[in-house]
Amino acid sequence: MTDRSDVTTIQVEANAEALRRIGLASPFLVDIKSAGDVIPELGEKELLHAGPPLSGWDEACGALQGAIIGTLIHLGLAQDREEAESLAASDQFRLVSANDRHALGTYAGVIARATKVFVVENRSSGHRAYAAINEGRGKALRYGSHDPETLKRLAWLEGQFAEILATAIRKIGGIDLFELLVQALHMGDDGHSRQKAASALFANTIAPHLIGTDFESKEIARVLRFLTETDIFFLPLTMAAAKSTMLSAEGIRGSTVITCMAGNGVQWGIKVSGCGSQWFTAPVPSIQGRYFKGYGPEDASPVIGDSEIAETMGLGAFAMAAAPALAPYIGGTPERAKELAVKMYEITLAEHPQFKVPSLEYRGTPMGIDVRRVVETGIEPIFNTGIAHKDPGVGQIGAGYGHTPMACCVAALEALQATQYQ
């Protein structure tokens, strides 16, 4: 048996190590590859989805069902929606948590072996993470849309666009993602729901190297046009950067640091460093937000997505004080957004050494969510999210924020304590 004083020492040392690894992370975008080439255990009949594991098609929410339908049509496995839905419901395909494969589903987006993914490597630890290319706002596969226009754009993104962009990325030798995120926070981004600055900085970084490739000028121009017009493009890069960072802090005995937060449309889950890859779940929380004209809460899909990995690293809602323009978009005010973000310092162990908030006198963003402090204070970790329609095929209808359920944190803390006293 381990006595209480020993447990306290173990926790302090373990959390210090987790914070050290998070603070030293150095994620670089190194390539774009087919998921099957970089996630070798990904089977031909598997589809990766956001959040904790699901039992199958019947448990998938409307947005996820729409994304699965669109993916099967996109891959040429079904001719239309009816055939795709019948195929998905037949259980021929297995749904697998993307997080458990070091990949990330953006909202309801799914990843198959043929899906083109960003490859991000944390050069301080060697951990790699993967996320699909961002399709832009509005009607997108990740929000359950699967109309011909959506699938035509996706085919180009995973074809010519991915080929040209990957060539430039490899030519550079990799892009330092934290360098861009640090600048973006000073330009009004939060690193999650608002990616205007980061996306523009990425376009500026890659543009000279695109022009230097051997592709036709009109093809390069189309790539550049998409990059400059897609102000949310950087989101999956933030997600993969955060995942490769938080993987380095996973599995430290005694650490109470949350390394993952995500939802699957049914359950919300977290992972805690000291418990490795184990999920602790509760029903998905409600979302407060702002809806596009003609829509309301009654139209909304339950929350889903892996993008809240950004919050575990100190970005997103934890950095809303840096993004006053985002506040109305999620249904609040700049003052309220700042208040919510500052509250997170009470449940974190440190301030991020690189991510600084100008409006807080360049204070580092809250870093290292401590599940013990969450339970002790009763303050639930906040996160930002998009909102999709509950029915397959409609797409995005708003954006907002929610809180990780306390039940997840209580279960994780109980599991940690049971292990530590053995």
Tab-separated table of C-alpha atoms in Angstrom:
chain	number	residue	atom	x	y	z
A	1	MET	CA	0.000	0.000	0.000
A	2	THR	CA	1.081	3.606	-0.692
A	3	ASP	CA	0.472	6.192	2.049
A	4	ARG	CA	-1.033	9.639	1.442
A	5	SER	CA	2.243	11.575	1.657
A	6	ASP	CA	3.812	9.315	-0.966
A	7	VAL	CA	0.768	9.783	-3.217
A	8	THR	CA	1.070	13.569	-2.931
A	9	THR	CA	4.749	13.424	-3.861
A	10	ILE	CA	4.014	11.154	-6.813
A	11	GLN	CA	1.280	13.502	-8.050
A	12	VAL	CA	3.430	16.616	-7.780
A	13	GLU	CA	6.343	15.012	-9.613
A	14	ALA	CA	4.092	13.397	-12.219
A	15	ASN	CA	2.260	16.624	-12.960
A	16	ALA	CA	5.520	18.534	-13.191
A	17	GLU	CA	6.711	16.036	-15.791
A	18	ALA	CA	3.444	16.300	-17.741
A	19	LEU	CA	3.709	20.094	-17.781
A	20	ARG	CA	7.345	19.912	-18.837
A	21	ARG	CA	6.464	17.723	-21.835
A	22	ILE	CA	3.541	19.926	-22.875
A	23	GLY	CA	5.644	23.073	-22.571
A	24	LEU	CA	8.511	21.621	-24.619
A	25	ALA	CA	6.330	20.349	-27.473
A	26	SER	CA	7.403	21.305	-30.982
A	27	PRO	CA	4.805	20.090	-33.525
A	28	PHE	CA	5.643	20.391	-37.228
A	29	LEU	CA	3.452	19.711	-40.250
A	30	VAL	CA	5.608	17.286	-42.237
A	31	ASP	CA	3.370	15.759	-44.930
A	32	ILE	CA	-0.052	14.855	-46.293
A	33	LYS	CA	-0.664	11.136	-46.740
A	34	SER	CA	-3.475	8.634	-47.122
A	35	ALA	CA	-4.562	7.590	-43.642
A	36	GLY	CA	-3.933	3.931	-44.475
A	37	ASP	CA	-0.284	4.704	-45.175
A	38	VAL	CA	0.386	6.329	-41.790
A	39	ILE	CA	-2.088	4.460	-39.577
A	40	PRO	CA	-1.196	0.867	-40.578
A	41	GLU	CA	-3.700	-0.741	-38.199
A	42	LEU	CA	-6.576	1.092	-39.933
A	43	GLY	CA	-8.565	-1.605	-41.709
A	44	GLU	CA	-10.370	-1.432	-45.058
A	45	LYS	CA	-13.735	-1.731	-43.326
A	46	GLU	CA	-13.036	0.730	-40.512
A	47	LEU	CA	-14.119	4.361	-40.232
A	48	LEU	CA	-12.560	6.597	-37.597
A	49	HIS	CA	-14.911	8.997	-35.812
A	50	ALA	CA	-14.578	11.658	-33.123
A	51	GLY	CA	-14.850	11.044	-29.399
A	52	PRO	CA	-15.125	7.874	-27.319
A	53	PRO	CA	-15.995	4.575	-29.067
A	54	LEU	CA	-19.505	4.041	-30.456
A	55	SER	CA	-21.309	0.714	-30.742
A	56	GLY	CA	-22.232	1.225	-34.395
A	57	TRP	CA	-24.454	2.966	-36.948
A	58	ASP	CA	-27.594	2.950	-34.789
A	59	GLU	CA	-25.823	4.951	-32.072
A	60	ALA	CA	-24.388	7.561	-34.483
A	61	CYS	CA	-26.012	11.005	-34.388
A	62	GLY	CA	-27.489	12.569	-37.531
A	63	ALA	CA	-24.405	14.617	-38.449
A	64	LEU	CA	-22.154	11.567	-38.144
A	65	GLN	CA	-24.549	9.422	-40.167
A	66	GLY	CA	-24.508	12.106	-42.863
A	67	ALA	CA	-20.703	12.124	-42.898
A	68	ILE	CA	-20.579	8.324	-43.140
A	69	ILE	CA	-23.062	8.361	-46.030
A	70	GLY	CA	-21.005	10.996	-47.835
A	71	THR	CA	-17.759	9.125	-47.235
A	72	LEU	CA	-19.117	5.881	-48.684
A	73	ILE	CA	-20.331	7.726	-51.793
A	74	HIS	CA	-17.042	9.637	-52.051
A	75	LEU	CA	-15.069	6.386	-51.879
A	76	GLY	CA	-17.189	4.854	-54.640
A	77	LEU	CA	-18.607	2.209	-52.316
A	78	ALA	CA	-22.176	3.429	-52.814
A	79	GLN	CA	-23.936	5.187	-55.694
A	80	ASP	CA	-26.373	7.285	-53.701
A	81	ARG	CA	-27.627	8.118	-50.230
A	82	GLU	CA	-30.026	5.185	-50.016
A	83	GLU	CA	-27.376	2.633	-50.952
A	84	ALA	CA	-24.829	4.234	-48.609
A	85	GLU	CA	-27.256	4.248	-45.700
A	86	SER	CA	-28.153	0.613	-46.302
A	87	LEU	CA	-24.462	-0.316	-46.441
A	88	ALA	CA	-23.639	1.601	-43.257
A	89	ALA	CA	-26.585	0.099	-41.385
A	90	SER	CA	-25.547	-3.422	-42.414
A	91	ASP	CA	-22.598	-3.285	-40.014
A	92	GLN	CA	-20.143	-4.140	-42.788
A	93	PHE	CA	-18.132	-1.140	-41.601
A	94	ARG	CA	-16.772	-0.825	-38.074
A	95	LEU	CA	-16.757	2.536	-36.326
A	96	VAL	CA	-13.542	3.180	-34.363
A	97	SER	CA	-12.521	6.072	-32.135
A	98	ALA	CA	-10.051	8.228	-34.092
A	99	ASN	CA	-8.502	9.425	-30.846
A	100	ASP	CA	-7.505	5.881	-29.988
A	101	ARG	CA	-5.534	5.728	-33.260
A	102	HIS	CA	-3.790	9.098	-32.689
A	103	ALA	CA	-6.072	10.676	-35.293
A	104	LEU	CA	-8.797	13.289	-34.950
A	105	GLY	CA	-12.264	13.695	-36.389
A	106	THR	CA	-13.174	17.338	-36.998
A	107	TYR	CA	-16.741	17.556	-35.689
A	108	ALA	CA	-18.567	14.603	-37.343
A	109	GLY	CA	-15.954	13.992	-40.028
A	110	VAL	CA	-14.785	10.405	-40.528
A	111	ILE	CA	-11.449	9.022	-41.687
A	112	ALA	CA	-11.104	5.969	-43.944
A	113	ARG	CA	-7.906	4.404	-45.278
A	114	ALA	CA	-8.097	6.530	-48.435
A	115	THR	CA	-8.744	9.807	-46.588
A	116	LYS	CA	-5.915	12.300	-47.007
A	117	VAL	CA	-4.630	13.469	-43.629
A	118	PHE	CA	-2.162	16.021	-42.358
A	119	VAL	CA	0.833	14.345	-40.699
A	120	VAL	CA	2.043	16.343	-37.703
A	121	GLU	CA	5.123	15.331	-35.732
A	122	ASN	CA	6.029	16.574	-32.271
A	123	ARG	CA	9.774	16.872	-32.764
A	124	SER	CA	10.473	17.041	-29.043
A	125	SER	CA	8.924	13.620	-28.357
A	126	GLY	CA	8.488	11.898	-31.729
A	127	HIS	CA	4.724	11.500	-31.362
A	128	ARG	CA	2.683	11.853	-34.545
A	129	ALA	CA	-0.983	12.771	-34.980
A	130	TYR	CA	-3.302	12.964	-37.999
A	131	ALA	CA	-6.303	15.033	-39.098
A	132	ALA	CA	-8.267	15.361	-42.345
A	133	ILE	CA	-8.051	18.446	-44.565
A	134	ASN	CA	-10.470	21.240	-43.686
A	135	GLU	CA	-13.260	21.733	-46.268
A	136	GLY	CA	-14.253	25.241	-45.193
A	137	ARG	CA	-17.367	26.503	-43.417
A	138	GLY	CA	-21.049	25.837	-44.088
A	139	LYS	CA	-21.925	22.724	-46.060
A	140	ALA	CA	-19.116	20.274	-45.430
A	141	LEU	CA	-18.848	16.528	-44.966
A	142	ARG	CA	-17.719	17.023	-41.359
A	143	TYR	CA	-21.112	18.621	-40.618
A	144	GLY	CA	-23.006	15.783	-42.288
A	145	SER	CA	-23.509	17.420	-45.683
A	146	HIS	CA	-23.098	15.077	-48.655
A	147	ASP	CA	-24.657	16.865	-51.625
A	148	PRO	CA	-22.860	16.695	-55.026
A	149	GLU	CA	-21.170	20.077	-54.534
A	150	THR	CA	-19.726	19.024	-51.177
A	151	LEU	CA	-18.404	15.733	-52.564
A	152	LYS	CA	-16.981	17.400	-55.685
A	153	ARG	CA	-14.997	19.825	-53.533
A	154	LEU	CA	-13.817	16.973	-51.310
A	155	ALA	CA	-12.599	14.985	-54.328
A	156	TRP	CA	-10.459	17.937	-55.409
A	157	LEU	CA	-9.136	18.538	-51.892
A	158	GLU	CA	-8.053	14.925	-51.477
A	159	GLY	CA	-6.715	14.783	-55.032
A	160	GLN	CA	-4.938	17.623	-56.773
A	161	PHE	CA	-5.034	20.008	-53.813
A	162	ALA	CA	-3.444	17.469	-51.439
A	163	GLU	CA	-0.793	16.521	-53.992
A	164	ILE	CA	0.276	20.111	-54.632
A	165	LEU	CA	0.221	21.135	-50.969
A	166	ALA	CA	2.116	18.017	-49.847
A	167	THR	CA	4.831	18.698	-52.423
A	168	ALA	CA	5.358	22.188	-51.011
A	169	ILE	CA	5.332	20.969	-47.393
A	170	ARG	CA	7.994	18.380	-48.113
A	171	LYS	CA	10.019	20.961	-50.041
A	172	ILE	CA	10.105	23.231	-46.989
A	173	GLY	CA	11.073	20.376	-44.695
A	174	GLY	CA	8.107	20.923	-42.398
A	175	ILE	CA	6.213	23.899	-40.968
A	176	ASP	CA	6.488	24.949	-37.319
A	177	LEU	CA	2.829	25.082	-36.243
A	178	PHE	CA	3.415	26.619	-32.819
A	179	GLU	CA	5.285	29.503	-34.417
A	180	LEU	CA	2.153	30.319	-36.405
A	181	LEU	CA	-0.216	29.795	-33.463
A	182	VAL	CA	1.813	32.100	-31.209
A	183	GLN	CA	1.508	34.887	-33.781
A	184	ALA	CA	-2.163	34.131	-34.404
A	185	LEU	CA	-3.082	34.622	-30.732
A	186	HIS	CA	-1.620	38.124	-30.974
A	187	MET	CA	-3.788	38.761	-34.037
A	188	GLY	CA	-7.188	37.851	-32.580
A	189	ASP	CA	-7.425	34.041	-32.885
A	190	ASP	CA	-8.331	31.660	-30.074
A	191	GLY	CA	-6.743	28.629	-31.758
A	192	HIS	CA	-10.028	26.736	-32.149
A	193	SER	CA	-13.210	28.411	-33.387
A	194	ARG	CA	-11.384	31.439	-34.791
A	195	GLN	CA	-8.499	30.576	-37.141
A	196	LYS	CA	-8.479	33.633	-39.428
A	197	ALA	CA	-4.955	34.760	-38.526
A	198	ALA	CA	-3.427	31.277	-38.383
A	199	SER	CA	-4.945	30.354	-41.754
A	200	ALA	CA	-3.621	33.557	-43.328
A	201	LEU	CA	-0.179	33.014	-41.807
A	202	PHE	CA	-0.142	29.463	-43.152
A	203	ALA	CA	-1.068	30.672	-46.636
A	204	ASN	CA	1.723	33.258	-46.477
A	205	THR	CA	4.212	30.619	-45.353
A	206	ILE	CA	3.368	28.058	-48.015
A	207	ALA	CA	2.709	30.375	-50.983
A	208	PRO	CA	6.327	30.890	-52.171
A	209	HIS	CA	6.953	27.152	-52.055
A	210	LEU	CA	3.765	26.385	-54.004
A	211	ILE	CA	4.884	28.738	-56.734
A	212	GLY	CA	8.214	26.936	-56.843
A	213	THR	CA	6.656	23.553	-57.676
A	214	ASP	CA	6.328	22.060	-61.167
A	215	PHE	CA	2.513	22.170	-61.289
A	216	GLU	CA	0.636	24.347	-63.762
A	217	SER	CA	0.101	27.934	-62.695
A	218	LYS	CA	-3.700	27.670	-62.884
A	219	GLU	CA	-3.626	24.650	-60.563
A	220	ILE	CA	-1.392	26.464	-58.076
A	221	ALA	CA	-3.650	29.528	-58.294
A	222	ARG	CA	-6.670	27.406	-57.381
A	223	VAL	CA	-4.865	26.030	-54.323
A	224	LEU	CA	-3.852	29.523	-53.216
A	225	ARG	CA	-7.383	30.804	-53.751
A	226	PHE	CA	-8.831	28.081	-51.541
A	227	LEU	CA	-6.261	28.737	-48.821
A	228	THR	CA	-6.895	32.472	-48.774
A	229	GLU	CA	-10.683	32.096	-48.856
A	230	THR	CA	-10.911	29.393	-46.151
A	231	ASP	CA	-10.492	31.224	-42.861
A	232	ILE	CA	-10.921	28.058	-40.778
A	233	PHE	CA	-8.359	26.027	-42.761
A	234	PHE	CA	-5.834	25.853	-39.913
A	235	LEU	CA	-8.193	24.091	-37.477
A	236	PRO	CA	-7.129	20.464	-38.177
A	237	LEU	CA	-3.495	21.591	-37.982
A	238	THR	CA	-4.128	22.979	-34.495
A	239	MET	CA	-5.873	19.738	-33.574
A	240	ALA	CA	-3.043	17.503	-34.760
A	241	ALA	CA	-0.482	19.788	-33.117
A	242	ALA	CA	-2.384	19.564	-29.839
A	243	LYS	CA	-2.828	15.790	-30.087
A	244	SER	CA	0.866	15.170	-30.781
A	245	THR	CA	1.599	17.411	-27.788
A	246	MET	CA	-0.838	15.769	-25.370
A	247	LEU	CA	0.240	12.270	-26.420
A	248	SER	CA	3.663	13.110	-25.008
A	249	ALA	CA	2.016	13.734	-21.611
A	250	GLU	CA	-0.051	10.543	-21.629
A	251	GLY	CA	0.661	7.582	-19.342
A	252	ILE	CA	2.589	9.321	-16.532
A	253	ARG	CA	1.835	7.405	-13.347
A	254	GLY	CA	0.044	9.598	-10.819
A	255	SER	CA	-0.527	12.577	-13.119
A	256	THR	CA	-3.946	14.217	-12.806
A	257	VAL	CA	-3.611	16.235	-16.028
A	258	ILE	CA	-6.421	15.847	-18.579
A	259	THR	CA	-4.914	14.878	-21.943
A	260	CYS	CA	-8.072	14.670	-24.068
A	261	MET	CA	-11.651	15.987	-24.210
A	262	ALA	CA	-14.028	14.914	-26.992
A	263	GLY	CA	-17.602	13.949	-27.848
A	264	ASN	CA	-19.202	11.389	-30.153
A	265	GLY	CA	-22.743	12.755	-30.252
A	266	VAL	CA	-23.870	10.423	-27.468
A	267	GLN	CA	-21.157	10.555	-24.832
A	268	TRP	CA	-18.572	13.098	-23.798
A	269	GLY	CA	-15.236	11.656	-22.732
A	270	ILE	CA	-11.920	12.631	-21.212
A	271	LYS	CA	-8.577	10.932	-20.783
A	272	VAL	CA	-6.204	11.617	-17.888
A	273	SER	CA	-2.448	11.173	-18.030
A	274	GLY	CA	-2.184	8.780	-15.100
A	275	CYS	CA	-4.818	6.467	-16.627
A	276	GLY	CA	-3.263	6.356	-20.095
A	277	SER	CA	-5.734	5.851	-22.943
A	278	GLN	CA	-8.735	4.945	-20.740
A	279	TRP	CA	-11.933	6.911	-21.404
A	280	PHE	CA	-14.162	8.389	-18.697
A	281	THR	CA	-17.557	9.295	-20.094
A	282	ALA	CA	-20.923	10.921	-19.397
A	283	PRO	CA	-23.862	11.994	-21.585
A	284	VAL	CA	-22.937	14.847	-23.944
A	285	PRO	CA	-23.536	18.309	-22.448
A	286	SER	CA	-25.846	20.971	-23.836
A	287	ILE	CA	-24.424	23.804	-25.920
A	288	GLN	CA	-24.993	27.530	-25.543
A	289	GLY	CA	-24.488	29.437	-28.744
A	290	ARG	CA	-25.617	31.466	-31.686
A	291	TYR	CA	-27.589	29.968	-34.566
A	292	PHE	CA	-27.692	30.930	-38.213
A	293	LYS	CA	-30.907	32.596	-39.399
A	294	GLY	CA	-33.809	30.181	-39.483
A	295	TYR	CA	-32.358	27.697	-36.979
A	296	GLY	CA	-32.525	27.201	-33.223
A	297	PRO	CA	-31.603	24.786	-30.421
A	298	GLU	CA	-34.385	22.413	-31.457
A	299	ASP	CA	-32.569	21.847	-34.771
A	300	ALA	CA	-29.149	21.114	-33.282
A	301	SER	CA	-27.224	17.866	-33.350
A	302	PRO	CA	-25.776	16.648	-30.043
A	303	VAL	CA	-22.210	17.871	-29.652
A	304	ILE	CA	-19.546	15.816	-31.382
A	305	GLY	CA	-15.888	16.320	-32.289
A	306	ASP	CA	-12.227	15.889	-31.355
A	307	SER	CA	-11.308	19.561	-31.805
A	308	GLU	CA	-11.565	20.163	-28.059
A	309	ILE	CA	-8.063	18.702	-27.860
A	310	ALA	CA	-7.138	22.377	-28.430
A	311	GLU	CA	-8.610	23.290	-25.038
A	312	THR	CA	-6.583	20.613	-23.247
A	313	MET	CA	-3.442	22.373	-24.503
A	314	GLY	CA	-4.584	25.851	-23.466
A	315	LEU	CA	-6.203	27.135	-26.653
A	316	GLY	CA	-9.804	27.507	-27.820
A	317	ALA	CA	-12.176	28.568	-25.059
A	318	PHE	CA	-9.197	28.745	-22.681
A	319	ALA	CA	-7.805	31.517	-24.905
A	320	MET	CA	-11.043	33.378	-25.720
A	321	ALA	CA	-9.642	36.492	-24.052
A	322	ALA	CA	-7.371	36.772	-27.100
A	323	ALA	CA	-10.285	36.685	-29.560
A	324	PRO	CA	-12.878	39.375	-28.777
A	325	ALA	CA	-14.348	39.124	-32.292
A	326	LEU	CA	-15.282	35.503	-31.602
A	327	ALA	CA	-17.541	36.291	-28.648
A	328	PRO	CA	-20.666	37.345	-30.617
A	329	TYR	CA	-20.249	34.333	-32.916
A	330	ILE	CA	-20.684	31.955	-29.993
A	331	GLY	CA	-23.519	33.981	-28.504
A	332	GLY	CA	-21.721	36.055	-25.892
A	333	THR	CA	-19.840	39.318	-25.338
A	334	PRO	CA	-16.070	40.022	-25.221
A	335	GLU	CA	-16.349	40.646	-21.486
A	336	ARG	CA	-18.162	37.345	-20.895
A	337	ALA	CA	-15.683	35.444	-23.085
A	338	LYS	CA	-12.780	36.895	-21.117
A	339	GLU	CA	-14.469	36.011	-17.830
A	340	LEU	CA	-15.010	32.402	-18.904
A	341	ALA	CA	-11.403	32.018	-20.074
A	342	VAL	CA	-9.868	33.568	-16.946
A	343	LYS	CA	-11.949	31.189	-14.794
A	344	MET	CA	-9.936	28.308	-16.266
A	345	TYR	CA	-6.790	29.408	-14.392
A	346	GLU	CA	-8.489	28.030	-11.269
A	347	ILE	CA	-8.466	24.466	-12.609
A	348	THR	CA	-5.087	24.437	-14.357
A	349	LEU	CA	-1.600	23.904	-13.008
A	350	ALA	CA	0.419	26.384	-15.073
A	351	GLU	CA	0.438	28.990	-17.821
A	352	HIS	CA	1.556	28.060	-21.301
A	353	PRO	CA	5.137	29.203	-21.893
A	354	GLN	CA	4.491	30.118	-25.547
A	355	PHE	CA	0.805	31.004	-25.939
A	356	LYS	CA	0.371	34.528	-24.576
A	357	VAL	CA	-2.749	36.716	-24.395
A	358	PRO	CA	-2.154	40.419	-25.089
A	359	SER	CA	-5.319	41.570	-23.284
A	360	LEU	CA	-4.154	39.761	-20.132
A	361	GLU	CA	-0.810	41.592	-20.197
A	362	TYR	CA	0.690	38.701	-22.151
A	363	ARG	CA	-0.157	36.159	-19.510
A	364	GLY	CA	0.219	32.553	-20.704
A	365	THR	CA	-3.017	30.707	-21.454
A	366	PRO	CA	-4.293	28.260	-18.774
A	367	MET	CA	-2.357	25.006	-19.252
A	368	GLY	CA	-2.619	21.582	-17.667
A	369	ILE	CA	-6.249	20.944	-16.684
A	370	ASP	CA	-6.075	19.234	-13.282
A	371	VAL	CA	-8.939	16.783	-12.821
A	372	ARG	CA	-8.423	17.019	-9.052
A	373	ARG	CA	-8.922	20.816	-9.090
A	374	VAL	CA	-11.972	20.442	-11.329
A	375	VAL	CA	-13.645	18.206	-8.755
A	376	GLU	CA	-12.531	20.296	-5.777
A	377	THR	CA	-13.700	23.624	-7.221
A	378	GLY	CA	-16.745	22.391	-9.093
A	379	ILE	CA	-15.580	24.338	-12.178
A	380	GLU	CA	-16.114	22.341	-15.361
A	381	PRO	CA	-13.625	22.817	-18.241
A	382	ILE	CA	-15.074	24.942	-21.044
A	383	PHE	CA	-14.828	24.239	-24.775
A	384	ASN	CA	-15.873	25.851	-28.070
A	385	THR	CA	-17.679	23.976	-30.824
A	386	GLY	CA	-19.548	24.296	-34.092
A	387	ILE	CA	-23.196	23.253	-34.251
A	388	ALA	CA	-24.580	21.003	-36.990
A	389	HIS	CA	-28.176	20.190	-37.849
A	390	LYS	CA	-29.570	17.057	-36.200
A	391	ASP	CA	-30.607	15.621	-39.559
A	392	PRO	CA	-28.066	14.125	-41.995
A	393	GLY	CA	-27.154	16.240	-44.993
A	394	VAL	CA	-27.980	19.769	-43.757
A	395	GLY	CA	-24.609	20.964	-42.455
A	396	GLN	CA	-23.539	23.655	-39.980
A	397	ILE	CA	-26.223	25.831	-38.375
A	398	GLY	CA	-24.294	27.719	-35.691
A	399	ALA	CA	-21.519	27.729	-33.098
A	400	GLY	CA	-21.240	27.923	-29.332
A	401	TYR	CA	-19.638	26.596	-26.191
A	402	GLY	CA	-20.215	23.965	-23.550
A	403	HIS	CA	-18.646	22.435	-20.443
A	404	THR	CA	-17.119	19.016	-19.869
A	405	PRO	CA	-19.503	17.128	-17.525
A	406	MET	CA	-18.322	16.890	-13.926
A	407	ALA	CA	-19.212	13.181	-13.939
A	408	CYS	CA	-16.304	12.495	-16.319
A	409	CYS	CA	-13.856	14.175	-13.967
A	410	VAL	CA	-15.213	12.495	-10.831
A	411	ALA	CA	-14.902	9.057	-12.453
A	412	ALA	CA	-11.350	9.799	-13.604
A	413	LEU	CA	-10.272	11.034	-10.165
A	414	GLU	CA	-11.756	7.965	-8.473
A	415	ALA	CA	-9.866	5.705	-10.880
A	416	LEU	CA	-6.618	7.571	-10.232
A	417	GLN	CA	-7.049	7.349	-6.480
A	418	ALA	CA	-7.865	3.635	-6.619
A	419	THR	CA	-4.663	3.014	-8.553
A	420	GLN	CA	-2.424	5.221	-6.420
A	421	TYR	CA	-3.277	3.624	-3.110
A	422	GLN	CA	-2.539	0.074	-4.287
